[in-house]
Amino acid sequence: PPGRPRVLDDLKRAQITALIAAGCGLAAAARYVGCSVDTIRREAIRNDAFRHELRGAEVRSQLDPLQAM
């Protein structure tokens, strides 16, 4: 039987990734999409692709200001 639907669909995962890449923190991204930080963390554990996207977004958010200098 199908389980409970995922809170984070493709659109919300993309929004979270974009927000993180833009420099938002995880808590702000969670508020924006209407979920908890724990939900994002659980999804990253379950979903390898999302975890890698999040990691890349975090790296980009740290590198962009350095590249602007």
PDB file of C-alpha atoms in Angstrom:
ATOM      1  CA  PRO A   1       0.000   0.000   0.000  1.00  0.00           C
ATOM      2  CA  PRO A   2       1.239   3.491  -0.738  1.00  0.00           C
ATOM      3  CA  GLY A   3       2.659   5.331   2.240  1.00  0.00           C
ATOM      4  CA  ARG A   4       2.145   8.865   3.315  1.00  0.00           C
ATOM      5  CA  PRO A   5       2.841  11.392   0.531  1.00  0.00           C
ATOM      6  CA  ARG A   6       6.179  13.165   0.753  1.00  0.00           C
ATOM      7  CA  VAL A   7       6.046  16.709   2.110  1.00  0.00           C
ATOM      8  CA  LEU A   8       8.873  17.773  -0.190  1.00  0.00           C
ATOM      9  CA  ASP A   9       7.919  17.353  -3.818  1.00  0.00           C
ATOM     10  CA  ASP A  10      10.221  18.190  -6.730  1.00  0.00           C
ATOM     11  CA  LEU A  11       9.226  21.867  -6.707  1.00  0.00           C
ATOM     12  CA  LYS A  12       9.843  22.331  -2.985  1.00  0.00           C
ATOM     13  CA  ARG A  13      13.195  20.530  -3.166  1.00  0.00           C
ATOM     14  CA  ALA A  14      14.212  22.814  -6.051  1.00  0.00           C
ATOM     15  CA  GLN A  15      13.102  25.889  -4.096  1.00  0.00           C
ATOM     16  CA  ILE A  16      15.096  24.793  -1.050  1.00  0.00           C
ATOM     17  CA  THR A  17      18.189  24.180  -3.150  1.00  0.00           C
ATOM     18  CA  ALA A  18      17.867  27.589  -4.836  1.00  0.00           C
ATOM     19  CA  LEU A  19      17.391  29.364  -1.503  1.00  0.00           C
ATOM     20  CA  ILE A  20      20.425  27.663   0.019  1.00  0.00           C
ATOM     21  CA  ALA A  21      22.520  28.539  -3.042  1.00  0.00           C
ATOM     22  CA  ALA A  22      21.393  32.167  -2.663  1.00  0.00           C
ATOM     23  CA  GLY A  23      22.707  32.227   0.893  1.00  0.00           C
ATOM     24  CA  CYS A  24      19.592  31.474   2.936  1.00  0.00           C
ATOM     25  CA  GLY A  25      19.949  29.206   5.915  1.00  0.00           C
ATOM     26  CA  LEU A  26      18.178  25.899   6.256  1.00  0.00           C
ATOM     27  CA  ALA A  27      15.658  27.323   8.741  1.00  0.00           C
ATOM     28  CA  ALA A  28      14.672  30.156   6.381  1.00  0.00           C
ATOM     29  CA  ALA A  29      14.360  27.741   3.459  1.00  0.00           C
ATOM     30  CA  ALA A  30      12.181  25.432   5.562  1.00  0.00           C
ATOM     31  CA  ARG A  31       9.892  28.312   6.548  1.00  0.00           C
ATOM     32  CA  TYR A  32       9.611  29.409   2.923  1.00  0.00           C
ATOM     33  CA  VAL A  33       8.397  26.013   1.706  1.00  0.00           C
ATOM     34  CA  GLY A  34       6.313  25.333   4.827  1.00  0.00           C
ATOM     35  CA  CYS A  35       8.154  22.471   6.476  1.00  0.00           C
ATOM     36  CA  SER A  36      10.605  21.884   9.304  1.00  0.00           C
ATOM     37  CA  VAL A  37      14.370  21.722   9.154  1.00  0.00           C
ATOM     38  CA  ASP A  38      14.070  18.108  10.310  1.00  0.00           C
ATOM     39  CA  THR A  39      11.920  17.332   7.258  1.00  0.00           C
ATOM     40  CA  ILE A  40      14.641  18.680   4.967  1.00  0.00           C
ATOM     41  CA  ARG A  41      17.301  16.713   6.826  1.00  0.00           C
ATOM     42  CA  ARG A  42      15.256  13.476   6.658  1.00  0.00           C
ATOM     43  CA  GLU A  43      14.665  13.969   2.936  1.00  0.00           C
ATOM     44  CA  ALA A  44      18.395  14.510   2.393  1.00  0.00           C
ATOM     45  CA  ILE A  45      19.111  11.227   4.189  1.00  0.00           C
ATOM     46  CA  ARG A  46      16.554   9.324   2.089  1.00  0.00           C
ATOM     47  CA  ASN A  47      17.227  11.016  -1.235  1.00  0.00           C
ATOM     48  CA  ASP A  48      20.832  10.848  -2.474  1.00  0.00           C
ATOM     49  CA  ALA A  49      20.227  13.244  -5.369  1.00  0.00           C
ATOM     50  CA  PHE A  50      18.685  15.869  -3.085  1.00  0.00           C
ATOM     51  CA  ARG A  51      21.545  15.482  -0.589  1.00  0.00           C
ATOM     52  CA  HIS A  52      24.087  16.129  -3.351  1.00  0.00           C
ATOM     53  CA  GLU A  53      22.087  19.095  -4.655  1.00  0.00           C
ATOM     54  CA  LEU A  54      21.951  20.580  -1.156  1.00  0.00           C
ATOM     55  CA  ARG A  55      25.690  20.107  -0.671  1.00  0.00           C
ATOM     56  CA  GLY A  56      26.376  21.775  -4.028  1.00  0.00           C
ATOM     57  CA  ALA A  57      24.071  24.649  -3.123  1.00  0.00           C
ATOM     58  CA  GLU A  58      25.876  25.144   0.197  1.00  0.00           C
ATOM     59  CA  VAL A  59      29.238  25.223  -1.578  1.00  0.00           C
ATOM     60  CA  ARG A  60      27.952  27.709  -4.194  1.00  0.00           C
ATOM     61  CA  SER A  61      26.589  29.975  -1.475  1.00  0.00           C
ATOM     62  CA  GLN A  62      30.026  30.102   0.126  1.00  0.00           C
ATOM     63  CA  LEU A  63      31.970  30.520  -3.122  1.00  0.00           C
ATOM     64  CA  ASP A  64      29.862  33.228  -4.788  1.00  0.00           C
ATOM     65  CA  PRO A  65      30.837  36.000  -2.320  1.00  0.00           C
ATOM     66  CA  LEU A  66      34.483  34.986  -2.611  1.00  0.00           C
ATOM     67  CA  GLN A  67      34.340  35.144  -6.394  1.00  0.00           C
ATOM     68  CA  ALA A  68      32.828  38.627  -6.225  1.00  0.00           C
ATOM     69  CA  MET A  69      35.883  39.937  -4.369  1.00  0.00           C
TER      70      MET A  69
END
